[in-house]
PDB file of C-alpha atoms in Angstrom:
ATOM      1  CA  UNK A  38      87.884 -18.680 109.857  1.00 79.00           C
ATOM      2  CA  UNK A  39      86.222 -16.077 107.451  1.00 81.00           C
ATOM      3  CA  UNK A  40      87.147 -13.409 105.322  1.00 83.00           C
ATOM      4  CA  UNK A  41      86.009 -11.374 102.293  1.00 84.00           C
ATOM      5  CA  UNK A  42      87.645 -11.383  98.869  1.00 77.00           C
ATOM      6  CA  UNK A  43      87.772  -7.601  98.994  1.00 79.00           C
ATOM      7  CA  UNK A  44      89.707  -7.790 102.222  1.00 81.00           C
ATOM      8  CA  UNK A  45      93.143  -9.900 100.554  1.00 80.00           C
ATOM      9  CA  UNK A  46      95.179  -7.193  99.311  1.00 79.00           C
ATOM     10  CA  UNK A  47      98.367  -9.043  98.906  1.00 79.00           C
ATOM     11  CA  UNK A  48      99.777 -12.458  99.270  1.00 76.00           C
ATOM     12  CA  UNK A  49     100.828 -12.142 102.801  1.00 75.00           C
ATOM     13  CA  UNK A  50      97.075 -11.327 103.482  1.00 78.00           C
ATOM     14  CA  UNK A  51      96.656 -15.214 102.166  1.00 80.00           C
ATOM     15  CA  UNK A  52      99.656 -16.226 103.822  1.00 78.00           C
ATOM     16  CA  UNK A  53      98.475 -15.074 107.562  1.00 79.00           C
ATOM     17  CA  UNK A  54      95.037 -17.076 107.024  1.00 83.00           C
ATOM     18  CA  UNK A  55      96.554 -20.426 105.991  1.00 80.00           C
ATOM     19  CA  UNK A  56      99.296 -20.545 107.915  1.00 80.00           C
ATOM     20  CA  UNK A  57      97.134 -20.615 111.148  1.00 83.00           C
ATOM     21  CA  UNK A  58      94.360 -22.763 110.495  1.00 81.00           C
ATOM     22  CA  UNK A  59      93.218 -25.557 112.649  1.00 86.00           C
ATOM     23  CA  UNK A  60      93.288 -29.145 111.540  1.00 88.00           C
ATOM     24  CA  UNK A  61      89.432 -29.796 109.303  1.00 89.00           C
ATOM     25  CA  UNK A  62      89.109 -25.937 109.776  1.00 88.00           C
ATOM     26  CA  UNK A  63      86.910 -24.219 107.349  1.00 89.00           C
ATOM     27  CA  UNK A  64      88.309 -21.384 105.530  1.00 87.00           C
ATOM     28  CA  UNK A  65      85.423 -19.143 103.985  1.00 90.00           C
ATOM     29  CA  UNK A  66      85.924 -16.744 101.610  1.00 85.00           C
ATOM     30  CA  UNK A  67      82.906 -14.198 100.525  1.00 87.00           C
ATOM     31  CA  UNK A  68      82.433 -12.527  97.587  1.00 85.00           C
ATOM     32  CA  UNK A  69      85.200 -14.610  96.579  1.00 84.00           C
ATOM     33  CA  UNK A  70      84.893 -13.381  92.824  1.00 85.00           C
ATOM     34  CA  UNK A  71      86.093 -10.154  93.735  1.00 83.00           C
ATOM     35  CA  UNK A  72      89.604 -11.809  94.903  1.00 82.00           C
ATOM     36  CA  UNK A  73      92.828  -9.896  92.769  1.00 80.00           C
ATOM     37  CA  UNK A  74      93.360 -12.164  90.019  1.00 79.00           C
ATOM     38  CA  UNK A  75      96.799 -11.873  91.354  1.00 76.00           C
ATOM     39  CA  UNK A  76      95.992 -13.483  94.271  1.00 79.00           C
ATOM     40  CA  UNK A  77      94.279 -16.870  92.947  1.00 80.00           C
ATOM     41  CA  UNK A  78      97.314 -18.280  92.582  1.00 79.00           C
ATOM     42  CA  UNK A  79      98.512 -18.572  95.923  1.00 81.00           C
ATOM     43  CA  UNK A  80      95.510 -20.497  96.648  1.00 82.00           C
ATOM     44  CA  UNK A  81      96.332 -23.508  93.920  1.00 83.00           C
ATOM     45  CA  UNK A  82      98.988 -25.168  95.482  1.00 82.00           C
ATOM     46  CA  UNK A  83      96.864 -24.986  99.026  1.00 82.00           C
ATOM     47  CA  UNK A  84      94.035 -26.189  97.247  1.00 83.00           C
ATOM     48  CA  UNK A  85      95.602 -28.850  95.237  1.00 82.00           C
ATOM     49  CA  UNK A  86      98.540 -30.027  97.144  1.00 82.00           C
ATOM     50  CA  UNK A  87      97.755 -28.935 101.020  1.00 81.00           C
ATOM     51  CA  UNK A  88     101.115 -26.790 100.457  1.00 78.00           C
ATOM     52  CA  UNK A  89     101.962 -23.275 100.418  1.00 77.00           C
ATOM     53  CA  UNK A  90     105.214 -21.846  98.835  1.00 74.00           C
ATOM     54  CA  UNK A  91     106.359 -19.036 100.909  1.00 72.00           C
ATOM     55  CA  UNK A  92     109.438 -16.300  99.705  1.00 70.00           C
ATOM     56  CA  UNK A  93     112.291 -15.633 102.068  1.00 68.00           C
ATOM     57  CA  UNK A  94     114.101 -12.787 101.387  1.00 63.00           C
ATOM     58  CA  UNK A  95     114.227 -10.388  98.604  1.00 68.00           C
ATOM     59  CA  UNK A  96     116.326 -10.357  95.508  1.00 67.00           C
ATOM     60  CA  UNK A  97     119.289 -12.767  94.989  1.00 67.00           C
ATOM     61  CA  UNK A  98     119.141 -14.262  98.162  1.00 65.00           C
ATOM     62  CA  UNK A  99     115.686 -14.815  98.132  1.00 69.00           C
ATOM     63  CA  UNK A 100     114.377 -18.404  98.518  1.00 71.00           C
ATOM     64  CA  UNK A 101     111.287 -20.308  98.790  1.00 72.00           C
ATOM     65  CA  UNK A 102     110.255 -22.371 101.849  1.00 70.00           C
ATOM     66  CA  UNK A 103     107.139 -24.907 101.324  1.00 77.00           C
ATOM     67  CA  UNK A 104     104.743 -24.814 104.196  1.00 78.00           C
ATOM     68  CA  UNK A 105     102.748 -27.808 104.490  1.00 79.00           C
ATOM     69  CA  UNK A 106      99.221 -27.238 105.762  1.00 81.00           C
ATOM     70  CA  UNK A 107      96.728 -29.177 107.855  1.00 84.00           C
ATOM     71  CA  UNK A 108      93.677 -30.890 105.737  1.00 86.00           C
ATOM     72  CA  UNK A 109      91.276 -28.164 105.090  1.00 86.00           C
ATOM     73  CA  UNK A 110      88.292 -26.893 103.555  1.00 87.00           C
ATOM     74  CA  UNK A 111      87.873 -23.916 101.710  1.00 86.00           C
ATOM     75  CA  UNK A 112      84.597 -22.317 100.646  1.00 89.00           C
ATOM     76  CA  UNK A 113      83.669 -19.623  98.254  1.00 87.00           C
ATOM     77  CA  UNK A 114      80.322 -17.593  98.312  1.00 86.00           C
ATOM     78  CA  UNK A 115      79.727 -15.674  95.271  1.00 84.00           C
ATOM     79  CA  UNK A 116      76.450 -14.304  93.474  1.00 79.00           C
ATOM     80  CA  UNK A 117      78.772 -13.553  90.189  1.00 79.00           C
ATOM     81  CA  UNK A 118      80.158 -17.170  89.471  1.00 77.00           C
ATOM     82  CA  UNK A 119      80.543 -15.835  85.667  1.00 78.00           C
ATOM     83  CA  UNK A 120      83.525 -13.529  87.049  1.00 80.00           C
ATOM     84  CA  UNK A 121      85.143 -16.034  88.559  1.00 81.00           C
ATOM     85  CA  UNK A 122      88.186 -17.135  86.652  1.00 82.00           C
ATOM     86  CA  UNK A 123      87.994 -20.566  85.207  1.00 84.00           C
ATOM     87  CA  UNK A 124      91.252 -21.992  87.090  1.00 83.00           C
ATOM     88  CA  UNK A 125      90.000 -21.156  90.264  1.00 81.00           C
ATOM     89  CA  UNK A 126      86.515 -22.468  89.389  1.00 84.00           C
ATOM     90  CA  UNK A 127      87.775 -25.860  88.428  1.00 83.00           C
ATOM     91  CA  UNK A 128      89.783 -26.286  91.447  1.00 83.00           C
ATOM     92  CA  UNK A 129      86.451 -26.459  93.299  1.00 85.00           C
ATOM     93  CA  UNK A 130      85.672 -29.885  94.014  1.00 83.00           C
ATOM     94  CA  UNK A 131      82.097 -29.201  94.338  1.00 85.00           C
ATOM     95  CA  UNK A 132      79.833 -26.295  93.386  1.00 84.00           C
ATOM     96  CA  UNK A 133      76.468 -25.888  94.619  1.00 84.00           C
ATOM     97  CA  UNK A 134      74.175 -23.092  93.560  1.00 84.00           C
ATOM     98  CA  UNK A 135      71.781 -22.247  96.128  1.00 79.00           C
ATOM     99  CA  UNK A 136      67.928 -21.461  95.565  1.00 80.00           C
ATOM    100  CA  UNK A 137      65.954 -18.983  97.186  1.00 80.00           C
ATOM    101  CA  UNK A 138      63.875 -19.918 100.447  1.00 83.00           C
ATOM    102  CA  UNK A 139      60.980 -20.884 100.718  1.00 86.00           C
ATOM    103  CA  UNK A 140      58.147 -18.776 102.873  1.00 86.00           C
ATOM    104  CA  UNK A 141      58.208 -21.588 105.534  1.00 88.00           C
ATOM    105  CA  UNK A 142      62.048 -21.654 105.932  1.00 90.00           C
ATOM    106  CA  UNK A 143      62.098 -18.117 105.923  1.00 91.00           C
ATOM    107  CA  UNK A 144      59.391 -17.925 108.689  1.00 92.00           C
ATOM    108  CA  UNK A 145      61.692 -20.133 110.808  1.00 92.00           C
ATOM    109  CA  UNK A 146      64.830 -17.433 110.436  1.00 91.00           C
ATOM    110  CA  UNK A 147      62.553 -15.443 111.002  1.00 91.00           C
ATOM    111  CA  UNK A 148      61.502 -16.460 114.710  1.00 91.00           C
ATOM    112  CA  UNK A 149      64.939 -17.012 115.293  1.00 91.00           C
ATOM    113  CA  UNK A 150      65.964 -13.298 114.301  1.00 91.00           C
ATOM    114  CA  UNK A 151      63.081 -12.133 116.576  1.00 89.00           C
ATOM    115  CA  UNK A 152      64.267 -13.975 119.458  1.00 88.00           C
ATOM    116  CA  UNK A 153      67.686 -12.372 118.927  1.00 89.00           C
ATOM    117  CA  UNK A 154      66.156  -9.035 118.576  1.00 86.00           C
ATOM    118  CA  UNK A 155      64.421  -9.327 121.620  1.00 88.00           C
ATOM    119  CA  UNK A 156      60.612  -9.329 119.934  1.00 85.00           C
ATOM    120  CA  UNK A 157      57.606 -11.359 120.496  1.00 88.00           C
ATOM    121  CA  UNK A 158      56.312 -12.835 116.954  1.00 86.00           C
ATOM    122  CA  UNK A 159      53.517 -15.008 116.313  1.00 88.00           C
ATOM    123  CA  UNK A 160      53.910 -17.517 113.880  1.00 88.00           C
ATOM    124  CA  UNK A 161      51.539 -16.018 111.401  1.00 89.00           C
ATOM    125  CA  UNK A 162      53.309 -13.138 112.020  1.00 88.00           C
ATOM    126  CA  UNK A 163      56.271 -14.234 110.960  1.00 90.00           C
ATOM    127  CA  UNK A 164      54.888 -15.925 108.003  1.00 90.00           C
ATOM    128  CA  UNK A 165      53.629 -12.908 107.168  1.00 90.00           C
ATOM    129  CA  UNK A 166      56.708 -11.321 106.760  1.00 90.00           C
ATOM    130  CA  UNK A 167      58.431 -14.241 105.207  1.00 90.00           C
ATOM    131  CA  UNK A 168      56.118 -14.393 101.978  1.00 88.00           C
ATOM    132  CA  UNK A 169      57.186 -10.725 101.040  1.00 88.00           C
ATOM    133  CA  UNK A 170      60.984 -11.031 101.676  1.00 88.00           C
ATOM    134  CA  UNK A 171      62.064 -12.252  98.177  1.00 86.00           C
ATOM    135  CA  UNK A 172      63.110 -15.268  99.437  1.00 84.00           C
ATOM    136  CA  UNK A 173      66.195 -14.124 101.017  1.00 86.00           C
ATOM    137  CA  UNK A 174      67.040 -13.942 104.510  1.00 90.00           C
ATOM    138  CA  UNK A 175      68.591 -10.169 104.601  1.00 89.00           C
ATOM    139  CA  UNK A 176      65.184  -8.968 103.038  1.00 89.00           C
ATOM    140  CA  UNK A 177      63.315 -10.558 105.776  1.00 91.00           C
ATOM    141  CA  UNK A 178      65.631  -9.657 108.776  1.00 92.00           C
ATOM    142  CA  UNK A 179      65.269  -6.103 107.385  1.00 91.00           C
ATOM    143  CA  UNK A 180      61.413  -6.017 107.286  1.00 91.00           C
ATOM    144  CA  UNK A 181      61.410  -7.549 110.439  1.00 90.00           C
ATOM    145  CA  UNK A 182      63.728  -4.708 112.124  1.00 90.00           C
ATOM    146  CA  UNK A 183      60.995  -2.457 110.656  1.00 90.00           C
ATOM    147  CA  UNK A 184      57.986  -4.682 111.616  1.00 89.00           C
ATOM    148  CA  UNK A 185      59.109  -4.600 115.207  1.00 89.00           C
ATOM    149  CA  UNK A 186      59.071  -0.240 115.092  1.00 89.00           C
ATOM    150  CA  UNK A 187      55.935  -0.112 113.714  1.00 88.00           C
ATOM    151  CA  UNK A 188      54.686  -2.915 116.601  1.00 87.00           C
ATOM    152  CA  UNK A 189      56.189  -0.976 119.364  1.00 85.00           C
ATOM    153  CA  UNK A 190      55.165   2.547 118.070  1.00 87.00           C
ATOM    154  CA  UNK A 191      52.081   1.539 116.765  1.00 84.00           C
ATOM    155  CA  UNK A 192      50.716  -1.032 119.030  1.00 82.00           C
ATOM    156  CA  UNK A 193      51.893  -3.165 122.086  1.00 81.00           C
ATOM    157  CA  UNK A 194      55.169  -4.730 120.353  1.00 80.00           C
ATOM    158  CA  UNK A 195      53.874  -7.909 119.663  1.00 84.00           C
ATOM    159  CA  UNK A 196      53.792  -8.530 115.803  1.00 85.00           C
ATOM    160  CA  UNK A 197      51.001 -10.125 114.458  1.00 88.00           C
ATOM    161  CA  UNK A 198      49.570 -11.147 110.774  1.00 87.00           C
ATOM    162  CA  UNK A 199      47.529  -8.145 111.286  1.00 90.00           C
ATOM    163  CA  UNK A 200      50.122  -5.842 112.109  1.00 88.00           C
ATOM    164  CA  UNK A 201      52.939  -7.177 109.964  1.00 88.00           C
ATOM    165  CA  UNK A 202      50.696  -6.335 107.070  1.00 88.00           C
ATOM    166  CA  UNK A 203      49.936  -2.923 108.009  1.00 88.00           C
ATOM    167  CA  UNK A 204      53.637  -2.431 108.852  1.00 89.00           C
ATOM    168  CA  UNK A 205      54.509  -3.810 104.859  1.00 90.00           C
ATOM    169  CA  UNK A 206      51.357  -2.155 103.771  1.00 88.00           C
ATOM    170  CA  UNK A 207      52.942   1.095 104.874  1.00 89.00           C
ATOM    171  CA  UNK A 208      56.311   0.328 103.481  1.00 87.00           C
ATOM    172  CA  UNK A 209      54.793  -0.380 100.268  1.00 87.00           C
ATOM    173  CA  UNK A 210      56.027  -3.820  99.833  1.00 86.00           C
ATOM    174  CA  UNK A 211      53.178  -6.380  98.649  1.00 86.00           C
ATOM    175  CA  UNK A 212      52.303  -9.557  98.951  1.00 86.00           C
ATOM    176  CA  UNK A 213      54.379 -10.333  96.040  1.00 84.00           C
ATOM    177  CA  UNK A 214      57.623  -8.795  97.753  1.00 84.00           C
ATOM    178  CA  UNK A 215      57.551  -5.707  95.163  1.00 87.00           C
ATOM    179  CA  UNK A 216      58.202  -2.416  96.582  1.00 85.00           C
ATOM    180  CA  UNK A 217      56.967   0.743  95.023  1.00 86.00           C
ATOM    181  CA  UNK A 218      59.851   1.307  92.058  1.00 86.00           C
ATOM    182  CA  UNK A 219      59.033  -2.521  91.351  1.00 85.00           C
ATOM    183  CA  UNK A 220      55.322  -1.498  90.467  1.00 86.00           C
ATOM    184  CA  UNK A 221      56.020   1.373  89.010  1.00 87.00           C
ATOM    185  CA  UNK A 222      58.120  -0.242  86.409  1.00 85.00           C
ATOM    186  CA  UNK A 223      55.501  -3.031  85.548  1.00 86.00           C
ATOM    187  CA  UNK A 224      52.941  -0.100  85.538  1.00 86.00           C
ATOM    188  CA  UNK A 225      54.754   1.960  82.942  1.00 86.00           C
ATOM    189  CA  UNK A 226      56.082  -1.020  81.134  1.00 86.00           C
ATOM    190  CA  UNK A 227      51.988  -1.971  81.090  1.00 85.00           C
ATOM    191  CA  UNK A 228      50.347   1.628  80.439  1.00 86.00           C
ATOM    192  CA  UNK A 229      53.065   3.940  78.888  1.00 84.00           C
ATOM    193  CA  UNK A 230      53.881   1.088  76.461  1.00 83.00           C
ATOM    194  CA  UNK A 231      51.406  -1.126  76.486  1.00 82.00           C
ATOM    195  CA  UNK A 232      53.180  -4.098  77.408  1.00 81.00           C
ATOM    196  CA  UNK A 233      56.188  -3.642  75.370  1.00 75.00           C
ATOM    197  CA  UNK A 234      58.785  -4.273  74.589  1.00 86.00           C
ATOM    198  CA  UNK A 235      60.291  -1.040  75.513  1.00 85.00           C
ATOM    199  CA  UNK A 236      64.165  -0.317  75.508  1.00 86.00           C
ATOM    200  CA  UNK A 237      66.296  -0.590  79.241  1.00 83.00           C
ATOM    201  CA  UNK A 238      67.281   3.175  78.676  1.00 85.00           C
ATOM    202  CA  UNK A 239      63.765   3.942  77.732  1.00 84.00           C
ATOM    203  CA  UNK A 240      62.270   2.849  80.794  1.00 82.00           C
ATOM    204  CA  UNK A 241      65.249   3.828  83.163  1.00 86.00           C
ATOM    205  CA  UNK A 242      64.214   7.408  81.866  1.00 86.00           C
ATOM    206  CA  UNK A 243      60.678   6.524  82.291  1.00 83.00           C
ATOM    207  CA  UNK A 244      60.717   5.523  86.204  1.00 82.00           C
ATOM    208  CA  UNK A 245      63.352   8.322  86.936  1.00 84.00           C
ATOM    209  CA  UNK A 246      66.049   5.224  87.803  1.00 81.00           C
ATOM    210  CA  UNK A 247      69.332   4.422  86.100  1.00 86.00           C
ATOM    211  CA  UNK A 248      69.310   1.510  83.635  1.00 83.00           C
ATOM    212  CA  UNK A 249      72.313  -0.025  85.609  1.00 84.00           C
ATOM    213  CA  UNK A 250      69.989  -0.031  88.940  1.00 85.00           C
ATOM    214  CA  UNK A 251      67.067  -1.283  87.008  1.00 81.00           C
ATOM    215  CA  UNK A 252      68.879  -4.188  85.505  1.00 81.00           C
ATOM    216  CA  UNK A 253      71.027  -5.208  88.465  1.00 82.00           C
ATOM    217  CA  UNK A 254      68.290  -4.537  91.723  1.00 82.00           C
ATOM    218  CA  UNK A 255      65.191  -4.966  90.066  1.00 83.00           C
ATOM    219  CA  UNK A 256      64.886  -6.985  86.960  1.00 84.00           C
ATOM    220  CA  UNK A 257      66.134  -9.774  88.173  1.00 84.00           C
ATOM    221  CA  UNK A 258      63.477 -10.897  90.640  1.00 83.00           C
ATOM    222  CA  UNK A 259      60.765  -9.737  87.999  1.00 84.00           C
ATOM    223  CA  UNK A 260      62.106 -12.045  85.803  1.00 86.00           C
ATOM    224  CA  UNK A 261      62.348 -14.571  88.543  1.00 84.00           C
ATOM    225  CA  UNK A 262      58.536 -14.219  89.659  1.00 83.00           C
ATOM    226  CA  UNK A 263      57.180 -14.063  86.231  1.00 85.00           C
ATOM    227  CA  UNK A 264      56.454 -10.285  85.429  1.00 86.00           C
ATOM    228  CA  UNK A 265      59.018  -9.338  82.988  1.00 86.00           C
ATOM    229  CA  UNK A 266      60.156 -10.868  79.852  1.00 87.00           C
ATOM    230  CA  UNK A 267      63.412 -10.097  78.044  1.00 85.00           C
ATOM    231  CA  UNK A 268      63.561  -9.967  74.128  1.00 85.00           C
ATOM    232  CA  UNK A 269      65.424  -9.139  71.464  1.00 85.00           C
ATOM    233  CA  UNK A 270      63.805  -5.743  71.119  1.00 85.00           C
ATOM    234  CA  UNK A 271      63.677  -4.663  74.631  1.00 83.00           C
ATOM    235  CA  UNK A 272      61.894  -5.663  78.376  1.00 85.00           C
ATOM    236  CA  UNK A 273      58.377  -6.858  77.449  1.00 88.00           C
ATOM    237  CA  UNK A 274      55.513  -7.405  80.244  1.00 85.00           C
ATOM    238  CA  UNK A 275      53.921 -10.734  80.750  1.00 86.00           C
ATOM    239  CA  UNK A 276      50.107 -11.332  81.548  1.00 89.00           C
ATOM    240  CA  UNK A 277      50.370 -11.751  85.373  1.00 87.00           C
ATOM    241  CA  UNK A 278      52.463  -8.444  85.329  1.00 85.00           C
ATOM    242  CA  UNK A 279      49.045  -7.183  84.050  1.00 88.00           C
ATOM    243  CA  UNK A 280      46.654  -8.684  86.215  1.00 87.00           C
ATOM    244  CA  UNK A 281      49.365  -7.544  89.617  1.00 85.00           C
ATOM    245  CA  UNK A 282      49.006  -3.774  88.600  1.00 79.00           C
ATOM    246  CA  UNK A 283      45.284  -4.051  88.096  1.00 82.00           C
ATOM    247  CA  UNK A 284      45.484  -3.089  83.826  1.00 77.00           C
ATOM    248  CA  UNK A 285      43.735  -4.424  81.108  1.00 80.00           C
ATOM    249  CA  UNK A 286      46.011  -5.848  78.700  1.00 78.00           C
ATOM    250  CA  UNK A 287      45.870  -4.902  75.322  1.00 74.00           C
ATOM    251  CA  UNK A 288      42.776  -6.226  73.223  1.00 70.00           C
ATOM    252  CA  UNK A 289      44.951  -7.567  70.344  1.00 59.00           C
ATOM    253  CA  UNK A 290      47.208  -9.236  72.403  1.00 50.00           C
ATOM    254  CA  UNK A 291      50.016  -8.205  69.977  1.00 50.00           C
ATOM    255  CA  UNK A 292      52.545  -6.941  72.662  1.00 48.00           C
ATOM    256  CA  UNK A 293      52.186 -10.165  75.058  1.00 51.00           C
ATOM    257  CA  UNK A 294      54.252 -12.977  74.389  1.00 47.00           C
TER     258      UNK A 294
END
């Protein structure tokens, strides 16, 4: 059984899910950090004691009935663990942090998705897509669909390594998984600001994008790949960033870290 944090708006919504759980069922809550704070307490007795208090009636005649729940596993998924309250986070017995997928695992996901879509993909084609997918299955599936469209319109429908490369180049996704705006951010820092550091708001104006979008969408991957550094004075490009955009670093090296 699964749901998402934003879909749970009232205590009755939580009670409806918990009361229908089968023994040893798995209850998966996606985006659990968006669970309304008022509803978190509804999960506490279920997670600690396997019970769910239900209020029957209203006013002075209201009474609380405790419903015993069958053994079940609650799985909460989030990319913003810091937004979870401490009482809720501490009640989970196991906390795992998922890493990005490697190219081999992503290639398996691409081949499986291709079967579901009815697309013929060669192994080399699956690897070509996986290598540019930022280690994320969601991105890999999105790129697969666009490569499929290209293969069916321009070729015979079979996704080879060469065809995947042509399609992804057309989408302006390079071998590191960077798209056009990723490269514009790096190029602006490397050329206009000589490697930085440069403030986020200034960088946003330079590339014509909102500062929040750069910080939340583009910057994390650039940091993970070692193309960008955060400093007290702003964002700075690394030597890998200069090499990737094909720009010579400053000869004095004063702006590199």
